[in-house]
Short mmCIF file of C-alpha atoms and ligand atoms in Angstrom, two decimals:
data_model
loop_
_atom_site.label_atom_id
_atom_site.label_comp_id
_atom_site.label_asym_id
_atom_site.label_seq_id
_atom_site.Cartn_x
_atom_site.Cartn_y
_atom_site.Cartn_z
CA MET E 1 -1.00 -2.93 16.74
CA ALA E 2 1.86 -5.43 16.44
CA ASP E 3 4.21 -4.73 13.57
CA PRO E 4 3.41 -7.11 10.71
CA SER E 5 6.26 -9.09 9.13
CA SER E 6 5.59 -7.33 5.82
CA LEU E 7 7.16 -4.19 7.29
CA SER E 8 10.74 -5.46 7.06
CA THR E 9 10.28 -6.53 3.41
CA THR E 10 8.75 -3.16 2.56
CA GLN E 11 11.51 -1.29 4.35
CA ALA E 12 14.26 -3.24 2.56
CA PHE E 13 12.57 -2.64 -0.79
CA TYR E 14 12.35 1.14 -0.34
CA ASP E 15 15.80 1.39 1.24
CA ALA E 16 17.21 -0.18 -1.94
CA ILE E 17 15.34 2.03 -4.42
CA ALA E 18 15.05 5.33 -2.52
CA VAL E 19 17.46 7.35 -4.68
CA ASP E 20 16.11 6.02 -8.00
CA TYR E 21 12.48 6.41 -6.86
CA ALA E 22 13.08 10.01 -5.86
CA GLU E 23 14.55 10.83 -9.26
CA LEU E 24 11.76 9.08 -11.19
CA PHE E 25 8.89 10.67 -9.22
CA ARG E 26 10.48 14.08 -8.56
CA THR E 27 8.21 15.89 -11.01
CA GLU E 28 5.25 13.47 -11.15
CA LEU E 29 2.75 15.96 -9.74
CA ASP E 30 3.57 18.35 -12.61
CA VAL E 31 1.63 16.09 -14.99
CA LYS E 32 -1.19 15.24 -12.53
CA PRO E 33 -3.36 18.36 -12.19
CA VAL E 34 -6.25 16.42 -10.63
CA ASP E 35 -3.96 15.10 -7.87
CA ARG E 36 -2.61 18.60 -7.27
CA ALA E 37 -6.21 19.84 -7.00
CA LEU E 38 -7.08 17.16 -4.42
CA LEU E 39 -3.97 17.92 -2.37
CA THR E 40 -4.72 21.65 -2.65
CA ALA E 41 -8.28 21.11 -1.41
CA PHE E 42 -6.95 19.06 1.52
CA ALA E 43 -4.43 21.84 2.28
CA GLU E 44 -7.21 24.43 2.41
CA LEU E 45 -9.31 22.24 4.72
CA ALA E 46 -6.36 21.59 7.04
CA ARG E 47 -5.32 25.26 7.10
CA THR E 48 -8.87 26.47 7.73
CA ALA E 49 -9.57 23.91 10.46
CA ASP E 50 -6.23 24.79 12.09
CA LEU E 51 -6.44 21.78 14.43
CA GLY E 52 -2.76 20.86 14.62
CA PRO E 53 0.08 19.53 12.47
CA VAL E 54 -0.51 17.28 9.49
CA ALA E 55 1.49 14.05 9.12
CA ASP E 56 2.29 12.75 5.62
CA LEU E 57 2.53 9.04 6.42
CA GLY E 58 4.65 7.12 3.93
CA SER E 59 6.12 10.37 2.67
CA GLY E 60 8.79 8.74 0.50
CA PRO E 61 11.08 11.39 -1.03
CA GLY E 62 8.83 14.12 0.32
CA HIS E 63 7.37 15.81 -2.75
CA VAL E 64 3.80 15.65 -1.38
CA THR E 65 5.02 16.94 1.99
CA ALA E 66 6.79 19.79 0.17
CA LEU E 67 3.69 20.66 -1.87
CA LEU E 68 1.54 20.82 1.27
CA HIS E 69 4.18 22.95 2.98
CA SER E 70 4.23 25.33 0.00
CA LEU E 71 0.43 25.65 0.42
CA GLY E 72 0.83 26.86 3.98
CA VAL E 73 0.24 23.58 5.84
CA ASP E 74 2.13 22.81 9.05
CA VAL E 75 3.27 19.36 7.84
CA PHE E 76 5.92 16.76 8.52
CA GLY E 77 6.71 13.44 6.86
CA VAL E 78 7.07 9.94 8.31
CA ASP E 79 8.42 6.95 6.39
CA LEU E 80 9.29 3.36 7.20
CA SER E 81 12.44 3.48 5.08
CA SER E 82 15.46 5.19 6.64
CA GLU E 83 16.90 5.70 3.14
CA MET E 84 13.71 7.43 2.01
CA VAL E 85 13.88 9.64 5.09
CA ALA E 86 17.52 10.48 4.27
CA VAL E 87 16.62 11.34 0.66
CA ALA E 88 13.64 13.47 1.75
CA ARG E 89 15.78 15.38 4.27
CA ARG E 90 18.41 16.01 1.58
CA LEU E 91 15.87 17.20 -1.01
CA HIS E 92 13.83 19.31 1.44
CA PRO E 93 16.28 20.52 4.11
CA GLY E 94 13.76 22.91 5.70
CA LEU E 95 11.19 20.20 6.39
CA ARG E 96 10.89 17.55 9.11
CA PHE E 97 10.99 13.86 8.19
CA ASP E 98 10.93 11.08 10.81
CA GLN E 99 11.39 7.34 10.47
CA GLY E 100 8.39 5.34 11.72
CA SER E 101 5.55 3.05 10.74
CA MET E 102 1.99 4.18 10.22
CA THR E 103 0.93 0.92 11.87
CA ALA E 104 2.05 2.20 15.29
CA LEU E 105 3.31 5.76 15.64
CA ASP E 106 4.91 7.16 18.74
CA LEU E 107 2.49 10.10 18.81
CA ALA E 108 -0.19 10.94 21.36
CA ASP E 109 -3.91 10.41 20.79
CA GLY E 110 -5.50 13.39 19.03
CA SER E 111 -2.13 15.01 18.33
CA LEU E 112 -2.64 15.51 14.57
CA GLY E 113 -4.88 17.96 12.73
CA GLY E 114 -4.59 15.93 9.53
CA VAL E 115 -3.24 12.71 8.06
CA VAL E 116 -2.16 12.08 4.47
CA SER E 117 -1.47 8.58 3.18
CA TRP E 118 -0.57 9.11 -0.47
CA TYR E 119 0.05 5.73 -2.13
CA SER E 120 1.44 4.33 1.10
CA LEU E 121 -1.43 2.03 2.18
CA ILE E 122 -0.61 -0.13 -0.83
CA HIS E 123 1.98 -2.21 1.02
CA THR E 124 -0.27 -2.98 3.98
CA PRO E 125 -1.80 -6.46 3.66
CA PRO E 126 -5.53 -5.74 3.17
CA GLU E 127 -6.49 -7.67 6.33
CA LEU E 128 -4.43 -5.18 8.36
CA LEU E 129 -6.11 -2.06 6.93
CA PRO E 130 -8.72 -1.85 9.75
CA ALA E 131 -5.90 -1.62 12.31
CA VAL E 132 -4.12 1.08 10.27
CA PHE E 133 -7.33 3.11 9.96
CA ALA E 134 -7.85 2.72 13.71
CA GLU E 135 -4.35 4.18 14.19
CA PHE E 136 -5.20 7.15 11.92
CA HIS E 137 -8.42 7.68 13.90
CA ARG E 138 -6.51 7.56 17.21
CA LEU E 139 -3.96 10.11 16.02
CA LEU E 140 -6.46 12.62 14.63
CA VAL E 141 -8.09 15.28 16.73
CA PRO E 142 -11.91 15.37 16.37
CA GLY E 143 -12.67 17.29 13.17
CA GLY E 144 -9.30 16.36 11.63
CA HIS E 145 -9.10 15.36 7.97
CA LEU E 146 -7.63 12.25 6.31
CA LEU E 147 -6.59 12.10 2.65
CA THR E 148 -5.63 8.82 1.05
CA ALA E 149 -4.85 7.82 -2.55
CA PHE E 150 -4.30 4.36 -4.02
CA GLN E 151 -4.45 2.29 -7.22
CA VAL E 152 -7.81 0.66 -7.93
CA GLY E 153 -7.94 -3.10 -8.50
CA ASP E 154 -8.58 -6.48 -6.99
CA ARG E 155 -5.21 -8.18 -7.40
CA PRO E 156 -1.77 -7.16 -6.15
CA MET E 157 0.95 -6.25 -8.61
CA HIS E 158 4.27 -7.98 -7.89
CA VAL E 159 7.30 -5.81 -8.63
CA GLU E 160 10.65 -7.58 -9.17
CA GLN E 161 14.10 -6.00 -9.37
CA PRO E 162 13.03 -2.37 -9.78
CA PHE E 163 15.84 -0.23 -11.25
CA GLY E 164 17.91 -3.44 -11.27
CA HIS E 165 17.97 -3.79 -7.45
CA PRO E 166 17.65 -7.38 -6.10
CA VAL E 167 14.39 -6.77 -4.19
CA SER E 168 10.71 -7.48 -4.81
CA LEU E 169 7.40 -6.39 -3.28
CA ASP E 170 3.63 -6.68 -3.66
CA PHE E 171 1.72 -3.50 -4.44
CA HIS E 172 -1.88 -3.99 -3.25
CA ARG E 173 -4.55 -2.48 -5.42
CA LEU E 174 -7.71 -1.69 -3.52
CA SER E 175 -11.44 -1.37 -3.99
CA PRO E 176 -12.74 2.17 -3.29
CA ASP E 177 -15.99 0.59 -1.97
CA GLN E 178 -14.07 -1.55 0.52
CA VAL E 179 -11.80 1.29 1.65
CA GLU E 180 -14.82 3.56 2.09
CA ASP E 181 -16.67 0.88 4.08
CA LEU E 182 -13.62 0.29 6.30
CA LEU E 183 -13.22 4.01 6.95
CA ARG E 184 -16.90 4.32 7.94
CA ALA E 185 -16.61 1.22 10.15
CA THR E 186 -13.64 2.87 11.91
CA GLY E 187 -15.74 5.93 12.67
CA PHE E 188 -14.76 8.27 9.83
CA ILE E 189 -17.14 10.38 7.77
CA VAL E 190 -16.23 10.02 4.07
CA ASN E 191 -16.71 13.45 2.49
CA VAL E 192 -15.21 12.99 -0.98
CA ARG E 193 -14.37 10.02 -3.17
CA THR E 194 -12.81 10.35 -6.62
CA VAL E 195 -11.77 7.76 -9.17
CA ARG E 196 -9.86 8.90 -12.24
CA GLU E 197 -8.49 7.23 -15.32
CA PRO E 198 -4.73 6.49 -15.51
CA VAL E 199 -2.37 9.17 -16.77
CA SER E 200 1.34 9.21 -17.60
CA THR E 201 2.89 5.79 -16.76
CA GLU E 202 -0.03 4.62 -14.57
CA LYS E 203 -1.60 1.25 -15.43
CA THR E 204 -4.86 1.36 -13.44
CA ARG E 205 -7.55 3.79 -12.31
CA GLN E 206 -6.59 5.84 -9.26
CA ALA E 207 -8.80 6.54 -6.24
CA CYS E 208 -8.68 9.23 -3.60
CA LEU E 209 -10.80 9.50 -0.45
CA LEU E 210 -11.14 12.51 1.79
CA ALA E 211 -12.50 11.55 5.20
CA GLN E 212 -12.91 13.23 8.57
CA LYS E 213 -12.99 12.20 12.19
CA PRO E 214 -16.30 13.58 13.47
CA ALA E 215 -16.04 16.79 15.45
CA ILE E 216 -17.33 16.72 19.02
CA SER E 217 -20.57 18.73 19.09
C1 LIG X 301 4.73 4.17 -3.33
S1 LIG X 301 5.69 5.02 -2.13
C2 LIG X 301 4.79 6.57 -2.01
C3 LIG X 301 5.67 7.68 -1.49
C4 LIG X 301 5.05 9.06 -1.57
N1 LIG X 301 3.88 9.17 -0.71
C5 LIG X 301 4.71 9.38 -3.00
O1 LIG X 301 3.54 9.63 -3.30
O2 LIG X 301 5.62 9.37 -3.83
C6 LIG X 301 5.22 4.23 -0.62
C7 LIG X 301 6.00 4.76 0.58
O3 LIG X 301 5.31 4.33 1.76
C8 LIG X 301 6.30 3.92 2.69
N2 LIG X 301 5.64 2.97 3.61
C9 LIG X 301 5.15 1.74 3.33
N3 LIG X 301 4.61 1.18 4.42
C10 LIG X 301 4.78 2.09 5.42
C11 LIG X 301 4.45 2.09 6.81
N4 LIG X 301 3.86 1.04 7.42
N5 LIG X 301 4.72 3.21 7.52
C12 LIG X 301 5.35 4.27 6.96
N6 LIG X 301 5.71 4.32 5.66
C13 LIG X 301 5.42 3.24 4.91
C14 LIG X 301 7.40 3.32 1.86
O4 LIG X 301 8.61 3.24 2.55
C15 LIG X 301 7.42 4.27 0.67
O5 LIG X 301 8.30 5.34 0.88
#
């Protein structure tokens, strides 16, 4: 898939805010027990399947990567923003973080046992989601699991000058029905879908889908 022009805007946005973002969200999972439960369930599935490494795509400062690692998952992070990768490496020196885009990763077909996209699809223009899901499907080994979380809604939220930095970006809110349909159309089985009410500083309901590339029988 050709890199969309939105990538450079997204990269510049997260390069500018990486340090502040890491500080703000450092302990966010502490107040989100349902999210921890979903990530823990994914970790158990990935560990039990034992099909290969898990990639946390759009890993940001790496706290989800670190949680999965603490749960025994062979996991590494990938992020578009070199500053986010630098922050994640500094905060989690024992873990691997690479710079790259989930739209086209330099990884072989079927080389991943699992994919996590935790609030990182939200900067992909919705019309490009089928191509991103096709990339996840290509990367996963048959039987591999995909976990994705996103804000629910039908209009993007425009963020201007976060933490006082002179950048702005659209955050796409998504329809769980549409994401589920797209995943099925790509060839995934959707095993779990949750929608929960907002907690903490969240403004909208939050969705999570657990899908799987069919195993070869
Ligand atoms: C809202 S943050 C979420 C970070 C982390 N997953 C978390 O839950 O805190 C979105 C992250 O996705 C990254 N991102 C956005 N588009 C990406 C792409 N095409 N490939 C890789 N990372 C991307 C951004 O750089 C940013 O770090």
